[in-house]
mmCIF file of C-alpha atoms in Angstrom:
data_model
loop_
_atom_site.group_PDB
_atom_site.id
_atom_site.type_symbol
_atom_site.label_atom_id
_atom_site.label_comp_id
_atom_site.label_asym_id
_atom_site.label_seq_id
_atom_site.Cartn_x
_atom_site.Cartn_y
_atom_site.Cartn_z
ATOM 1 C CA UNK A 22 -11.967 34.208 6.084
ATOM 2 C CA UNK A 23 -11.107 30.796 4.540
ATOM 3 C CA UNK A 24 -14.664 29.445 4.317
ATOM 4 C CA UNK A 25 -15.048 30.610 0.722
ATOM 5 C CA UNK A 26 -12.175 28.274 -0.311
ATOM 6 C CA UNK A 27 -14.116 25.178 0.742
ATOM 7 C CA UNK A 28 -17.366 23.641 -0.405
ATOM 8 C CA UNK A 29 -19.118 23.634 2.967
ATOM 9 C CA UNK A 30 -22.890 23.378 2.963
ATOM 10 C CA UNK A 31 -25.020 24.731 5.781
ATOM 11 C CA UNK A 32 -26.361 21.207 6.432
ATOM 12 C CA UNK A 33 -23.007 19.533 6.889
ATOM 13 C CA UNK A 34 -22.951 15.877 7.900
ATOM 14 C CA UNK A 35 -20.806 16.867 10.889
ATOM 15 C CA UNK A 36 -23.634 18.969 12.292
ATOM 16 C CA UNK A 37 -25.592 15.752 12.864
ATOM 17 C CA UNK A 38 -22.919 14.385 15.185
ATOM 18 C CA UNK A 39 -21.364 17.439 16.829
ATOM 19 C CA UNK A 40 -23.546 19.702 18.962
ATOM 20 C CA UNK A 41 -23.242 23.400 18.082
ATOM 21 C CA UNK A 42 -20.888 22.541 15.234
ATOM 22 C CA UNK A 43 -19.358 25.367 13.289
ATOM 23 C CA UNK A 44 -16.370 25.531 10.993
ATOM 24 C CA UNK A 45 -13.297 27.150 12.375
ATOM 25 C CA UNK A 46 -10.574 27.291 9.776
ATOM 26 C CA UNK A 47 -7.198 28.664 10.742
ATOM 27 C CA UNK A 48 -4.311 29.390 8.457
ATOM 28 C CA UNK A 49 -1.376 27.727 10.223
ATOM 29 C CA UNK A 50 1.834 29.666 10.102
ATOM 30 C CA UNK A 51 4.989 28.950 12.075
ATOM 31 C CA UNK A 52 4.300 32.120 14.074
ATOM 32 C CA UNK A 53 0.796 30.959 15.051
ATOM 33 C CA UNK A 54 2.062 27.498 15.956
ATOM 34 C CA UNK A 55 4.720 29.054 18.206
ATOM 35 C CA UNK A 56 2.001 31.005 20.058
ATOM 36 C CA UNK A 57 -0.194 27.948 20.682
ATOM 37 C CA UNK A 58 0.373 26.292 24.050
ATOM 38 C CA UNK A 59 0.997 22.694 23.018
ATOM 39 C CA UNK A 60 3.522 20.084 23.956
ATOM 40 C CA UNK A 61 6.481 19.468 21.662
ATOM 41 C CA UNK A 62 5.006 16.573 19.654
ATOM 42 C CA UNK A 63 1.790 18.322 18.514
ATOM 43 C CA UNK A 64 3.793 21.454 17.701
ATOM 44 C CA UNK A 65 6.316 19.390 15.745
ATOM 45 C CA UNK A 66 3.474 17.709 13.861
ATOM 46 C CA UNK A 67 1.783 21.005 13.005
ATOM 47 C CA UNK A 68 5.076 22.595 12.024
ATOM 48 C CA UNK A 69 6.004 19.851 9.523
ATOM 49 C CA UNK A 70 2.642 20.417 7.823
ATOM 50 C CA UNK A 71 3.445 24.109 7.283
ATOM 51 C CA UNK A 72 6.698 23.477 5.453
ATOM 52 C CA UNK A 73 5.848 23.928 1.757
ATOM 53 C CA UNK A 74 8.906 22.156 0.352
ATOM 54 C CA UNK A 75 11.116 20.051 2.564
ATOM 55 C CA UNK A 76 14.755 19.963 1.516
ATOM 56 C CA UNK A 77 17.838 18.983 3.553
ATOM 57 C CA UNK A 78 18.610 22.468 4.965
ATOM 58 C CA UNK A 79 14.962 22.969 5.972
ATOM 59 C CA UNK A 80 14.841 19.473 7.458
ATOM 60 C CA UNK A 81 18.011 20.194 9.417
ATOM 61 C CA UNK A 82 16.515 23.382 10.857
ATOM 62 C CA UNK A 83 13.241 21.593 11.650
ATOM 63 C CA UNK A 84 14.984 18.670 13.366
ATOM 64 C CA UNK A 85 17.105 21.074 15.425
ATOM 65 C CA UNK A 86 13.892 22.684 16.699
ATOM 66 C CA UNK A 87 12.545 19.288 17.808
ATOM 67 C CA UNK A 88 15.856 17.673 18.800
ATOM 68 C CA UNK A 89 14.535 16.946 22.319
ATOM 69 C CA UNK A 90 12.329 14.247 20.799
ATOM 70 C CA UNK A 91 15.367 12.143 19.918
ATOM 71 C CA UNK A 92 16.063 11.680 23.605
ATOM 72 C CA UNK A 93 12.506 11.189 24.893
ATOM 73 C CA UNK A 94 11.081 7.677 25.323
ATOM 74 C CA UNK A 95 7.841 8.455 23.529
ATOM 75 C CA UNK A 96 9.654 10.752 21.073
ATOM 76 C CA UNK A 97 11.049 7.782 19.152
ATOM 77 C CA UNK A 98 7.576 6.605 18.121
ATOM 78 C CA UNK A 99 6.722 10.086 16.927
ATOM 79 C CA UNK A 100 9.980 10.302 14.983
ATOM 80 C CA UNK A 101 9.290 6.988 13.247
ATOM 81 C CA UNK A 102 5.932 8.365 12.105
ATOM 82 C CA UNK A 103 7.581 11.624 11.109
ATOM 83 C CA UNK A 104 10.179 9.877 8.957
ATOM 84 C CA UNK A 105 7.490 7.727 7.314
ATOM 85 C CA UNK A 106 5.720 10.986 6.423
ATOM 86 C CA UNK A 107 8.957 12.561 5.150
ATOM 87 C CA UNK A 108 9.901 9.551 3.009
ATOM 88 C CA UNK A 109 6.372 9.348 1.624
ATOM 89 C CA UNK A 110 6.035 13.032 0.719
ATOM 90 C CA UNK A 111 9.538 14.051 -0.355
ATOM 91 C CA UNK A 112 12.385 12.836 -2.497
ATOM 92 C CA UNK A 113 14.761 12.781 0.485
ATOM 93 C CA UNK A 114 16.756 9.579 0.853
ATOM 94 C CA UNK A 115 17.291 7.770 4.169
ATOM 95 C CA UNK A 116 21.079 8.126 3.901
ATOM 96 C CA UNK A 117 20.771 11.914 3.536
ATOM 97 C CA UNK A 118 18.295 12.152 6.393
ATOM 98 C CA UNK A 119 20.545 9.941 8.532
ATOM 99 C CA UNK A 120 23.455 12.360 8.011
ATOM 100 C CA UNK A 121 21.292 15.298 9.092
ATOM 101 C CA UNK A 122 20.117 13.399 12.175
ATOM 102 C CA UNK A 123 23.716 12.467 13.018
ATOM 103 C CA UNK A 124 24.652 16.167 13.071
ATOM 104 C CA UNK A 125 21.765 17.013 15.387
ATOM 105 C CA UNK A 126 21.469 13.960 17.631
ATOM 106 C CA UNK A 127 24.661 11.938 17.437
ATOM 107 C CA UNK A 128 23.974 8.241 17.915
ATOM 108 C CA UNK A 129 20.306 8.555 16.917
ATOM 109 C CA UNK A 130 20.722 8.404 13.119
ATOM 110 C CA UNK A 131 19.585 4.789 13.284
ATOM 111 C CA UNK A 132 16.029 6.091 13.786
ATOM 112 C CA UNK A 133 16.029 7.536 10.264
ATOM 113 C CA UNK A 134 17.608 4.422 8.764
ATOM 114 C CA UNK A 135 15.503 1.980 10.784
ATOM 115 C CA UNK A 136 12.360 3.715 9.564
ATOM 116 C CA UNK A 137 13.517 3.433 5.960
ATOM 117 C CA UNK A 138 14.449 -0.213 6.486
ATOM 118 C CA UNK A 139 11.018 -0.877 7.972
ATOM 119 C CA UNK A 140 9.356 0.710 4.948
ATOM 120 C CA UNK A 141 11.507 -1.372 2.603
ATOM 121 C CA UNK A 142 10.697 -4.523 4.594
ATOM 122 C CA UNK A 143 6.969 -3.711 4.513
ATOM 123 C CA UNK A 144 7.214 -3.154 0.761
ATOM 124 C CA UNK A 145 8.998 -6.466 0.300
ATOM 125 C CA UNK A 146 6.427 -8.287 2.440
ATOM 126 C CA UNK A 147 3.550 -6.733 0.517
ATOM 127 C CA UNK A 148 5.215 -7.609 -2.786
ATOM 128 C CA UNK A 149 5.818 -11.178 -1.654
ATOM 129 C CA UNK A 150 2.245 -11.504 -0.432
ATOM 130 C CA UNK A 151 0.859 -10.155 -3.701
ATOM 131 C CA UNK A 152 3.196 -12.418 -5.681
ATOM 132 C CA UNK A 153 2.080 -15.466 -3.704
ATOM 133 C CA UNK A 154 -1.576 -14.554 -4.179
ATOM 134 C CA UNK A 155 -1.093 -14.078 -7.912
ATOM 135 C CA UNK A 156 0.941 -17.286 -8.206
ATOM 136 C CA UNK A 157 -1.664 -19.244 -6.280
ATOM 137 C CA UNK A 158 -4.453 -17.786 -8.387
ATOM 138 C CA UNK A 159 -2.603 -18.590 -11.615
ATOM 139 C CA UNK A 160 -1.801 -22.091 -10.358
ATOM 140 C CA UNK A 161 -5.439 -22.705 -9.481
ATOM 141 C CA UNK A 162 -6.564 -21.445 -12.870
ATOM 142 C CA UNK A 163 -4.036 -23.623 -14.687
ATOM 143 C CA UNK A 164 -4.910 -26.634 -12.539
ATOM 144 C CA UNK A 165 -8.602 -26.111 -13.154
ATOM 145 C CA UNK A 166 -8.022 -25.721 -16.876
ATOM 146 C CA UNK A 167 -5.887 -28.870 -17.036
ATOM 147 C CA UNK A 168 -8.476 -30.758 -14.995
ATOM 148 C CA UNK A 169 -11.231 -29.677 -17.354
ATOM 149 C CA UNK A 170 -9.170 -30.676 -20.386
ATOM 150 C CA UNK A 171 -8.437 -34.094 -18.882
ATOM 151 C CA UNK A 172 -12.107 -34.499 -18.017
ATOM 152 C CA UNK A 173 -13.133 -33.620 -21.573
ATOM 153 C CA UNK A 174 -10.546 -36.054 -22.946
ATOM 154 C CA UNK A 175 -11.803 -38.888 -20.723
ATOM 155 C CA UNK A 176 -15.396 -38.095 -21.709
ATOM 156 C CA UNK A 177 -14.431 -38.190 -25.397
ATOM 157 C CA UNK A 178 -12.683 -41.578 -24.882
ATOM 158 C CA UNK A 179 -15.805 -42.956 -23.153
ATOM 159 C CA UNK A 180 -17.988 -41.657 -25.969
ATOM 160 C CA UNK A 181 -15.643 -43.274 -28.525
ATOM 161 C CA UNK A 182 -15.883 -46.634 -26.644
ATOM 162 C CA UNK A 183 -19.675 -46.540 -26.691
ATOM 163 C CA UNK A 184 -19.753 -45.520 -30.351
ATOM 164 C CA UNK A 185 -17.371 -48.364 -31.266
ATOM 165 C CA UNK A 186 -19.510 -50.794 -29.249
ATOM 166 C CA UNK A 187 -22.613 -49.533 -31.097
ATOM 167 C CA UNK A 188 -20.930 -50.209 -34.460
ATOM 168 C CA UNK A 189 -19.958 -46.727 -35.624
ATOM 169 C CA UNK A 190 -17.119 -46.576 -38.149
ATOM 170 C CA UNK A 191 -13.760 -45.074 -37.163
ATOM 171 C CA UNK A 192 -14.149 -41.961 -39.362
ATOM 172 C CA UNK A 193 -17.477 -41.075 -37.664
ATOM 173 C CA UNK A 194 -16.039 -41.685 -34.175
ATOM 174 C CA UNK A 195 -13.062 -39.428 -34.920
ATOM 175 C CA UNK A 196 -15.295 -36.682 -36.378
ATOM 176 C CA UNK A 197 -17.807 -36.650 -33.490
ATOM 177 C CA UNK A 198 -15.358 -37.005 -30.593
ATOM 178 C CA UNK A 199 -12.579 -34.813 -32.016
ATOM 179 C CA UNK A 200 -10.028 -37.458 -31.069
ATOM 180 C CA UNK A 201 -7.150 -38.622 -33.242
ATOM 181 C CA UNK A 202 -6.759 -42.224 -34.368
ATOM 182 C CA UNK A 203 -3.651 -42.374 -32.146
ATOM 183 C CA UNK A 204 -5.884 -41.594 -29.080
ATOM 184 C CA UNK A 205 -8.175 -44.500 -29.959
ATOM 185 C CA UNK A 206 -5.227 -46.888 -30.327
ATOM 186 C CA UNK A 207 -3.579 -45.717 -27.037
ATOM 187 C CA UNK A 208 -6.817 -46.346 -25.164
ATOM 188 C CA UNK A 209 -7.489 -49.810 -26.658
ATOM 189 C CA UNK A 210 -10.491 -48.760 -28.723
ATOM 190 C CA UNK A 211 -8.836 -49.819 -32.003
#
């Protein structure tokens, strides 16, 4: 019934790789998720995707439904991923989320805060890395530009020496090389 909402051609690229491929699109509702026989983590994942707008009361209700995960060894990894998703898709703040977690799983609110701190740390590291790259690139460009300018200056001085040795007058040397009379004096040409 949902096929008409998607641009799916009969010769889909997936058909090349999956034998007997056909599209099966299901509208996920909390009721359908509850009926599916899955472990807690896949159900929790599917359920968070069905929440249209996640606010603190809805988050509290959701976290109560999956509170077992706070006390499972492999649940912590899932919760870190969950909080990364929540922070990336909502306006909820880590402090607010931490308070909700504290109400549901006392002593486990650090999971919400640790996730936020990790995201902040990753952001800082990425910013630092980008800053270093940009600084290095700018430094290389400036160094290259200064090197070229110094090379041009030395070339002009050498040209002025040869011109002076060949008997050119000072005005002609200055005009052709673009140097100032001061440059000629500082380099012993005059």
